[in-house]
Coordinates of C-alpha atoms in Angstrom, one line a residue:
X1 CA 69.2 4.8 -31.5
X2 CA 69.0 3.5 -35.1
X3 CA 71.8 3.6 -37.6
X4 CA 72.0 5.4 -40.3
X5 CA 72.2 2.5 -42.4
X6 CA 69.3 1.2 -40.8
X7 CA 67.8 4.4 -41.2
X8 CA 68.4 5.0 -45.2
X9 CA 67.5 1.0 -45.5
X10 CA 63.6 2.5 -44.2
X11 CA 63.5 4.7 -46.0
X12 CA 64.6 2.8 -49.8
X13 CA 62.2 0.1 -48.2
X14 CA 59.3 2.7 -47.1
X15 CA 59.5 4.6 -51.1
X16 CA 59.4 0.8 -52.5
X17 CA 56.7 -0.4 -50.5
X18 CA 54.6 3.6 -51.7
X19 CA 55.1 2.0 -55.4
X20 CA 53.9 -1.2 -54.6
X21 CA 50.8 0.4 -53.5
X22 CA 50.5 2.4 -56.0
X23 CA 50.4 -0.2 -58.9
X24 CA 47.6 -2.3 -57.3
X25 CA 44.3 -2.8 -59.5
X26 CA 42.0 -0.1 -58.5
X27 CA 38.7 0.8 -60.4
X28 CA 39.6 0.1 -64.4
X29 CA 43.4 -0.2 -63.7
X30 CA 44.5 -3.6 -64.0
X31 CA 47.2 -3.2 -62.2
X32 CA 51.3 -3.9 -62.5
X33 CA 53.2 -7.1 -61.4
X34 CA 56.7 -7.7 -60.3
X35 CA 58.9 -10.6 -60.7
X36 CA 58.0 -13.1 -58.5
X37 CA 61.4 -13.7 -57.3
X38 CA 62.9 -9.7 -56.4
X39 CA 65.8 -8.9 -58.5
X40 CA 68.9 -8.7 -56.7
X41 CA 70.6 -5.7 -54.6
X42 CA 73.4 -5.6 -57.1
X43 CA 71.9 -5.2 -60.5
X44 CA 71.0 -1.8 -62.1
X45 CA 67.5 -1.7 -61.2
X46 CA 65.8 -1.4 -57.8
X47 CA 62.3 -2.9 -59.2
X48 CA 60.6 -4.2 -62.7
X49 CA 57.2 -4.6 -63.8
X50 CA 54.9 -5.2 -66.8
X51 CA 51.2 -5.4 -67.1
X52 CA 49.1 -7.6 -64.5
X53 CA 48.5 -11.1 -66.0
X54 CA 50.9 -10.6 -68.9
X55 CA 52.5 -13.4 -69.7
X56 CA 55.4 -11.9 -72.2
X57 CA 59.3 -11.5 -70.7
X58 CA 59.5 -7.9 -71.4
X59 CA 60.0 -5.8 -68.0
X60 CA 59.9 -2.3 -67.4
X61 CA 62.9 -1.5 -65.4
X62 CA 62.7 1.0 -62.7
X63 CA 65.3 2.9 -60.5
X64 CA 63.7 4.1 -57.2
X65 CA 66.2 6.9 -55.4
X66 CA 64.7 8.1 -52.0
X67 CA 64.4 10.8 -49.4
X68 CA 63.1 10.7 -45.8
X69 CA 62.8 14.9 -45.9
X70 CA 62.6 18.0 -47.8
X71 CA 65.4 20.1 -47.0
X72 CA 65.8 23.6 -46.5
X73 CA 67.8 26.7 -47.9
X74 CA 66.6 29.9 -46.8
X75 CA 62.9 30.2 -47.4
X76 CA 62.9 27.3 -50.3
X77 CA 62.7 23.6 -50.4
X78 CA 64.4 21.0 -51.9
X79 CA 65.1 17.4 -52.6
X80 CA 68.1 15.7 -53.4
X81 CA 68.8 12.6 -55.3
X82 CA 72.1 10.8 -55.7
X83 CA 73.8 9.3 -59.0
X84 CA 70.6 9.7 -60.8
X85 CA 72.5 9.8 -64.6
X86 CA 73.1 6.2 -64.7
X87 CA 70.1 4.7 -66.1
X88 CA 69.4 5.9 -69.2
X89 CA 67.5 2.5 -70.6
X90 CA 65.0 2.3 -67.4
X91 CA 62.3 5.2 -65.7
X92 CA 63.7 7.4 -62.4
X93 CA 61.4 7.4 -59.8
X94 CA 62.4 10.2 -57.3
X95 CA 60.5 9.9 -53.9
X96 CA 60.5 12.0 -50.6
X97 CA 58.7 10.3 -47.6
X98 CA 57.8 13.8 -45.7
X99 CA 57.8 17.2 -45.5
X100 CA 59.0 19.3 -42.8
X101 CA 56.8 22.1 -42.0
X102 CA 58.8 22.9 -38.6
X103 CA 61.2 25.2 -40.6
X104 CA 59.5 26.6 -43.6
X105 CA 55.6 27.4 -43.3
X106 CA 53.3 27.8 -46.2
X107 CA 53.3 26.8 -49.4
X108 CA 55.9 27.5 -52.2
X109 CA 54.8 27.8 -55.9
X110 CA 54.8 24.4 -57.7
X111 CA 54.9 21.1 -56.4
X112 CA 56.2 21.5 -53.2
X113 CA 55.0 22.7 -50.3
X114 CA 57.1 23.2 -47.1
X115 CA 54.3 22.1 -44.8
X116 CA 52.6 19.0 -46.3
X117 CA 53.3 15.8 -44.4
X118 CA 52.3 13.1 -47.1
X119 CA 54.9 11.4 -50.0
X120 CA 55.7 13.0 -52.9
X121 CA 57.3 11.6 -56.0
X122 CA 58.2 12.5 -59.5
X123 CA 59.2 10.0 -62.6
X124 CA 62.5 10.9 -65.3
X125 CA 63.0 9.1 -68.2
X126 CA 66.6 7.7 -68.1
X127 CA 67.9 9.9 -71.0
X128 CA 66.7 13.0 -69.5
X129 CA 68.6 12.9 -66.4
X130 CA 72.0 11.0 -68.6
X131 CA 73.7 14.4 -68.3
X132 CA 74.1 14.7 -64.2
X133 CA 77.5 14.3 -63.0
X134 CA 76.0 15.6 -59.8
X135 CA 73.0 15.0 -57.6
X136 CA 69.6 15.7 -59.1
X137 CA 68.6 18.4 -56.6
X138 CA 64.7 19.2 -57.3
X139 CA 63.4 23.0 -56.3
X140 CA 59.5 23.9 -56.0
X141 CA 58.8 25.0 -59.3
X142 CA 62.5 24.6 -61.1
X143 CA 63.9 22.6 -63.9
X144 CA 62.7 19.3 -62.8
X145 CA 59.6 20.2 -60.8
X146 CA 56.8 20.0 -63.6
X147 CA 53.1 18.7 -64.6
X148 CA 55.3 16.3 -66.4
X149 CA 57.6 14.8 -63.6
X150 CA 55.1 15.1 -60.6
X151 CA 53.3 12.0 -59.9
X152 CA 50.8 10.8 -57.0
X153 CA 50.4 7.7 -55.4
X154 CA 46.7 7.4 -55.8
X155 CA 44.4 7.0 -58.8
X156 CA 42.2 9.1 -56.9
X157 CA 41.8 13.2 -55.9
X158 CA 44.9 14.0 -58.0
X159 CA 46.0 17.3 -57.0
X160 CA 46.2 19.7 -60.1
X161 CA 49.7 19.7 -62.3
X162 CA 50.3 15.6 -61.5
X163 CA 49.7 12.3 -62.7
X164 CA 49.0 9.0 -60.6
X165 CA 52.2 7.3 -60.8
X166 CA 50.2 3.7 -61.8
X167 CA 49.7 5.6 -65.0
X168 CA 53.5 6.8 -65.8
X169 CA 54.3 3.3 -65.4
X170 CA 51.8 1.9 -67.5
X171 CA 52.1 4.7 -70.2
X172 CA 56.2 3.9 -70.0
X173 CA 55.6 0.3 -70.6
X174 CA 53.0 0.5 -73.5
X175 CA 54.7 3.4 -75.5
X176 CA 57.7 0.8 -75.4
X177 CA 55.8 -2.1 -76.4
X178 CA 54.3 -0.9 -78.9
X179 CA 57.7 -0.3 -81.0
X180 CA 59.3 -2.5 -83.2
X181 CA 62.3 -2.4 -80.9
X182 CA 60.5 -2.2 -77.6
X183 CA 61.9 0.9 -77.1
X184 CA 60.3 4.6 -76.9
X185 CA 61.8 7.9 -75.8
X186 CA 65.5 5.4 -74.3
X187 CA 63.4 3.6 -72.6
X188 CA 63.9 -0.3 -73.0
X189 CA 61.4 -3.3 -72.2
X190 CA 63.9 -6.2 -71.6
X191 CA 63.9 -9.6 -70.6
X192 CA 64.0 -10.5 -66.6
X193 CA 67.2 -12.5 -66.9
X194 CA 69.1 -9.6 -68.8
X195 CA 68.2 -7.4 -65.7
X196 CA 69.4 -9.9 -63.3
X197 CA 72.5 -9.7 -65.4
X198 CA 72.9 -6.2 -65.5
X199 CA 75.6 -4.6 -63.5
X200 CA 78.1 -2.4 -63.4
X201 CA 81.9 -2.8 -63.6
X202 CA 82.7 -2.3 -59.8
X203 CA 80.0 -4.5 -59.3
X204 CA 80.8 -7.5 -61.9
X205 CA 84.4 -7.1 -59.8
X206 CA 83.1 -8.1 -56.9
X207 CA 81.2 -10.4 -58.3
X208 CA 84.1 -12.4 -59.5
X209 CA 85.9 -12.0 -56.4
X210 CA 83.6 -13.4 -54.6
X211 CA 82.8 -16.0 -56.6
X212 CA 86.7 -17.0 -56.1
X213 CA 86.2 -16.4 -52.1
X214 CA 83.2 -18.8 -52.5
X215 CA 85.3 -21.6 -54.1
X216 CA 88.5 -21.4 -52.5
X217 CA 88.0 -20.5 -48.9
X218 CA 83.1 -21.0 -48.2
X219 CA 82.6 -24.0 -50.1
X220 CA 85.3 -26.2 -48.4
X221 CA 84.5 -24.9 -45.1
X222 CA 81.1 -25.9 -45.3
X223 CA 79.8 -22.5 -45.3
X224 CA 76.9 -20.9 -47.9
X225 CA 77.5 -16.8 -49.0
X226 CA 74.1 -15.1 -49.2
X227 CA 73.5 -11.8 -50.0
X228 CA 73.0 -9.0 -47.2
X229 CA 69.3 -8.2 -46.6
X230 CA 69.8 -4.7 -48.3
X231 CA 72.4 -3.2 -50.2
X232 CA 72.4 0.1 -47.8
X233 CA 73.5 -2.2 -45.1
X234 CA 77.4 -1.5 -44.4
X235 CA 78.4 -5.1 -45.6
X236 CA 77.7 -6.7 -48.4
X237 CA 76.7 -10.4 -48.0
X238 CA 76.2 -12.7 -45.0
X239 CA 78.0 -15.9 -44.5
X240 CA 76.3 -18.8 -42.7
X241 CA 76.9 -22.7 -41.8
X242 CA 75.4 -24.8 -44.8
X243 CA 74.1 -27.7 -42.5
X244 CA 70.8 -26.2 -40.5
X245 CA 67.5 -24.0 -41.6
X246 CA 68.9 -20.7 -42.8
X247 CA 66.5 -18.6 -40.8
X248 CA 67.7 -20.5 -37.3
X249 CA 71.6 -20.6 -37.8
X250 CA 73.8 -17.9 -36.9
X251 CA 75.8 -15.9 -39.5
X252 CA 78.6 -13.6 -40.1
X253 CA 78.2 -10.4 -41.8
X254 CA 80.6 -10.0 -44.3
X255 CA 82.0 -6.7 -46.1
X256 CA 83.8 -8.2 -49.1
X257 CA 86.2 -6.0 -50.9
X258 CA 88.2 -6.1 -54.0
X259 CA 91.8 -4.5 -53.4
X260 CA 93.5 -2.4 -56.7
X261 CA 97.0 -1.8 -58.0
X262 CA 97.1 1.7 -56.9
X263 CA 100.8 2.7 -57.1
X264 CA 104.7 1.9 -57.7
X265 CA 106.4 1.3 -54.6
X266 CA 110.6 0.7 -54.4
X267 CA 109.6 -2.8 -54.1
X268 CA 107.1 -3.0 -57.1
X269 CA 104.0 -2.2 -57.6
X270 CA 101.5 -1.9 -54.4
X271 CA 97.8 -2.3 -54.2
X272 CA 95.2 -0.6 -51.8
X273 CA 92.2 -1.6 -50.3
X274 CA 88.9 1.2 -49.8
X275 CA 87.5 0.7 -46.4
X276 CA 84.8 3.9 -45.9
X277 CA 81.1 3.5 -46.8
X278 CA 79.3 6.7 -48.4
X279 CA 77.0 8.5 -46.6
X280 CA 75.3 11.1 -48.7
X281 CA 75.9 14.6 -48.4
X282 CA 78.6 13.8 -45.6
X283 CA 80.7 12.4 -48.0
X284 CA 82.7 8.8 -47.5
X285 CA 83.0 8.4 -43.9
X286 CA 85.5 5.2 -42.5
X287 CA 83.6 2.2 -41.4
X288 CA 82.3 2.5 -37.6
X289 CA 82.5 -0.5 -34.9
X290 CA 79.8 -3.3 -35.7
X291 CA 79.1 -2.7 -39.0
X292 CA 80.3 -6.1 -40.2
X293 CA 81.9 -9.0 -38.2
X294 CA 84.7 -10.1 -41.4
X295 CA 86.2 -7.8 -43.7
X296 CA 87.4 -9.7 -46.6
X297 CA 90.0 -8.6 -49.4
X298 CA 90.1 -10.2 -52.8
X299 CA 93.2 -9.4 -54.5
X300 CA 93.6 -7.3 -57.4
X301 CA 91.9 -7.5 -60.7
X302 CA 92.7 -4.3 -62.4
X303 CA 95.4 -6.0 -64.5
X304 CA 95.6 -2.5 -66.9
X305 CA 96.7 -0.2 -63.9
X306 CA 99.4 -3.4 -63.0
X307 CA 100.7 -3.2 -66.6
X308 CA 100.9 0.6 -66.7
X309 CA 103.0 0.3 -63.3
X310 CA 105.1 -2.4 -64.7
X311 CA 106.4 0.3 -67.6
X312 CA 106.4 3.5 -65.3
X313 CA 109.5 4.2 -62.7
X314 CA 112.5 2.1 -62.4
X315 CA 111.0 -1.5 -62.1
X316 CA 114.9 -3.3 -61.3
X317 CA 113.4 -4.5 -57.7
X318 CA 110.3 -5.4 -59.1
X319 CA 109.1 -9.4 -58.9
X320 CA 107.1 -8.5 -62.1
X321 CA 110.2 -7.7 -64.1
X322 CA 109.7 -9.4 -67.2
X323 CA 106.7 -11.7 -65.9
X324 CA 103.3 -12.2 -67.4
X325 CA 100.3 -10.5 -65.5
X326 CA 98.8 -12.7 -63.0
X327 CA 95.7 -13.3 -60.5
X328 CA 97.7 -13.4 -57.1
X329 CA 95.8 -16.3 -55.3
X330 CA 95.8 -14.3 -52.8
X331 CA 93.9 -12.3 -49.7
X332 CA 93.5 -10.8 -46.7
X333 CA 90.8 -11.3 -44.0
X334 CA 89.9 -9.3 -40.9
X335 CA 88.2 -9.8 -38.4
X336 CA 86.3 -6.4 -36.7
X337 CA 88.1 -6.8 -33.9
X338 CA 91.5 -6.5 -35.6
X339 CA 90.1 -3.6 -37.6
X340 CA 89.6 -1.9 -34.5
X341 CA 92.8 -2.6 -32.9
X342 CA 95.2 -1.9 -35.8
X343 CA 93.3 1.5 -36.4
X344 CA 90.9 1.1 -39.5
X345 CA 87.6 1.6 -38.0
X346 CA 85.9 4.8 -36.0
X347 CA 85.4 4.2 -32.3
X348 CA 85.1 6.6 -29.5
X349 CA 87.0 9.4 -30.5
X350 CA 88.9 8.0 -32.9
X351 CA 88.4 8.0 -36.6
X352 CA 88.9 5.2 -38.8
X353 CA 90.9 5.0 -42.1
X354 CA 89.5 4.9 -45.5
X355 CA 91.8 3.2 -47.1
X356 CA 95.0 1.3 -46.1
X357 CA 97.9 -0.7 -48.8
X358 CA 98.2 -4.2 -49.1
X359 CA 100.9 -6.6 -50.3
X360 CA 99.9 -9.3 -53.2
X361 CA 103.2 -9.8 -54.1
X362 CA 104.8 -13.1 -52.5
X363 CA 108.4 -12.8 -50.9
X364 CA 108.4 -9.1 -51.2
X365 CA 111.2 -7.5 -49.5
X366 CA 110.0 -4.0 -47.1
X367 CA 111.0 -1.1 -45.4
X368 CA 111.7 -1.9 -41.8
X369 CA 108.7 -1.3 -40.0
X370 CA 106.6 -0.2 -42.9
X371 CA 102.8 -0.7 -42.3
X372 CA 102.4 -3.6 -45.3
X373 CA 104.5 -5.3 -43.4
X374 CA 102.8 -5.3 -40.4
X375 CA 99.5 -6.2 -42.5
X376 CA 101.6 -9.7 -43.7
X377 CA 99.6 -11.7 -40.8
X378 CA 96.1 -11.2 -42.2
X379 CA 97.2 -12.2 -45.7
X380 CA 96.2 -15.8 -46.8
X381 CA 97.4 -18.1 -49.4
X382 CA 96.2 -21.5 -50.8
X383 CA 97.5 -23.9 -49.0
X384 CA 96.1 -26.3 -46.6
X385 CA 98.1 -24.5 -43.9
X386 CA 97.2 -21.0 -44.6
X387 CA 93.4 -21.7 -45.7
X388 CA 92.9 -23.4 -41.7
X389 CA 94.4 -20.7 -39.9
X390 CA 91.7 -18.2 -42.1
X391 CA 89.2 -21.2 -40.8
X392 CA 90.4 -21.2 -37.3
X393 CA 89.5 -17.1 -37.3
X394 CA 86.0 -17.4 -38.9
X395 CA 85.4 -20.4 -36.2
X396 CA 86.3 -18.0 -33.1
X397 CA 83.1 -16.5 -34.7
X398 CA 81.1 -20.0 -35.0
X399 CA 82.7 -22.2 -32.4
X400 CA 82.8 -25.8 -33.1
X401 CA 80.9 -25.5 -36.5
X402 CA 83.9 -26.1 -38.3
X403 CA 87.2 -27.9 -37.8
X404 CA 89.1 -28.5 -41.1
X405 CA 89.0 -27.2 -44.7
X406 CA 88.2 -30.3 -46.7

């Protein structure tokens, strides 16, 4: 039985691969071309393109957001997209792979119809959809159900009230270019390196933290970090000896986190770490057994939320009494296995946590018993000593690959 991670990585993989198709030269189209290098799972956009043979670094940035089924609600059907109003510079494509005509017969007015069986897919501009602070749920015939936003993937026997999706793209791109500003209706044309640049905040965090992972604790051990085949996967990059060919040596998959000052304790201020994936319209769900071999926490970076915890309560206990703000070279690693065993993932019948406080404070004193303390084990510092035991843990994993942090 597949996962569902494995499941919603088809499906993003399957609505991708329907575009792809799509933009091919056929007849007088000339066809669209994507970076020759994919942009990465972490920026903004899922996909660029600009006009076949163009040689220009202006890029049409596109968001794909996908759906295996229709769903149903009485005798109507539906779609639903998720976080859809953050990408008001770039086109929206919105794709469902299939119908589901075992529930709902016949057809519904509009677009949809309850029994068809091939992909649909309409296109937003950015701006349009800037104004969702929910999912973009799309009804036969409603709001966003139009001529306008319907699209085919064919050139060909376009069914009446759609356009072939080569076309929107096309007609995006050249309505942009032809500004001063490359710009038309909030969509920008931009160059490929600012899009491989362009992420979010919680993003850019984790970014930087693992860049600090990477240097203090991959490098030395002789290990290369590599990004996870897909970003619906439930961790986040792999982690792999640097001495062999990539696709032959074994690897660890890796969920990296970034832990945040979260609240004052009687001791000072404490930070949490999130450790639940979402899942849609379930909600965020605890992370299951398997899903990663290492979880890895960075420590803190939201130096704003330390300061405002620094001023708030009575501090006289607190090691940041009248200290500056610091990075605490610190963090925590985990091992699936000790996930499992101290609670923090769903197996069986028992559910995980999502979410669980950690101490970056050094020589912090603690309730007797209290769970942070218990946690102490797991936590890693920079020294020779500390950095080889966290070495010794990932070479249980990889035995004999390593033996010393140089």
């Amino acid at each position: 039985m597949s996962s569902p991670h494995a499941d919603r990585m088809e499906v993003e993989h399957a609505a991708k691969r329907l575009i792809r198709q799509a933009v091919q030269p056929s007849g007088a189209f000339q066809g669209l071309e994507e970076p020759a290098v994919p942009l990465p799972h972490s920026v903004k956009a899922d996909m660029a393109f600009r006009p076949h043979g163009c040689k220009e670094d202006l890029w049409l940035a596109v968001q794909v957001k996908s759906a295996a089924t229709l769903k149903i609600s009485g005798t109507s059907s539906y779609c639903e997209f998720q976080r859809v109003g953050h990408y008001r510079e770039m086109l929206i494509i919105c794709v469902v792979l299939h119908g589901d005509g075992s529930k709902a017969g016949g057809c519904l007015e509009g677009g949809l119809k309850s029994s068809w069986s091939s992909p649909r897919a309409w296109a937003f501009e950015g701006p349009s959809l800037g104004h969702l602070k929910t999912n973009l749920r799309i009804i036969s015939g409603g709001k966003y159900d139009t001529p306008e936003s319907r699209c085919t993937f064919t050139n060909t026997s376009v069914a009446p009230g759609s356009r072939p999706l080569a076309d929107v793209l096309l007609s995006a791109y050249l309505n942009a270019r032809s500004s001063s500003e490359n710009t038309s209706s909030g969509i920008h044309l931009r160059p490929l390196d600012y899009l491989r640049n362009q992420v979010g905040a919680s993003i850019q965090t984790e970014m930087e933290t693992r860049r600090w992972l990477t240097q203090v604790l991959f490098d030395p051990a002789g290990m290369v970090m590599e990004d996870a085949p897909c970003s619906s996967l439930p961790y986040d990059t792999v982690a792999r000896p640097l001495c062999g060919e990539a696709s032959a040596s074994p690897f660890l998959k890796v969920q990296l986190k970034t832990a945040y000052w979260r609240r004052q304790s009687k001791w000072g201020p404490m930070a949490r770490v999130n450790s639940f994936r979402k899942c849609g319209h379930r909600g965020s769900l605890p992370y299951v057994r398997g899903d990663f071999d290492v979880f890895l926490v960075g420590p803190p970076r939201n130096k704003s939320r330390l300061l405002a915890l620094q001023t708030k309560g009575d501090n006289r206990e607190s090691p940041f009494q009248g200290s500056e703000m610091h990075f605490p070279s610190l963090f925590y690693m985990f091992l699936s296995s000790d996930m499992e065993e101290l609670g923090f993932l769903t197996s069986g019948e028992k559910n995980g946590k999502c979410g669980f406080d950690l101490d970056f404070i050094e020589d912090r004193r603690h309730r007797s018993g209290s769970r942070t303390a218990e946690l102490l084990p797991w936590r890693h510092d920079l020294t020779e000593r500390s950095l080889q035991k966290a070495l010794e843990r990932l070479n249980s994993k990889f035995p004999g690959k390593f033996t010393s942090v140089k």
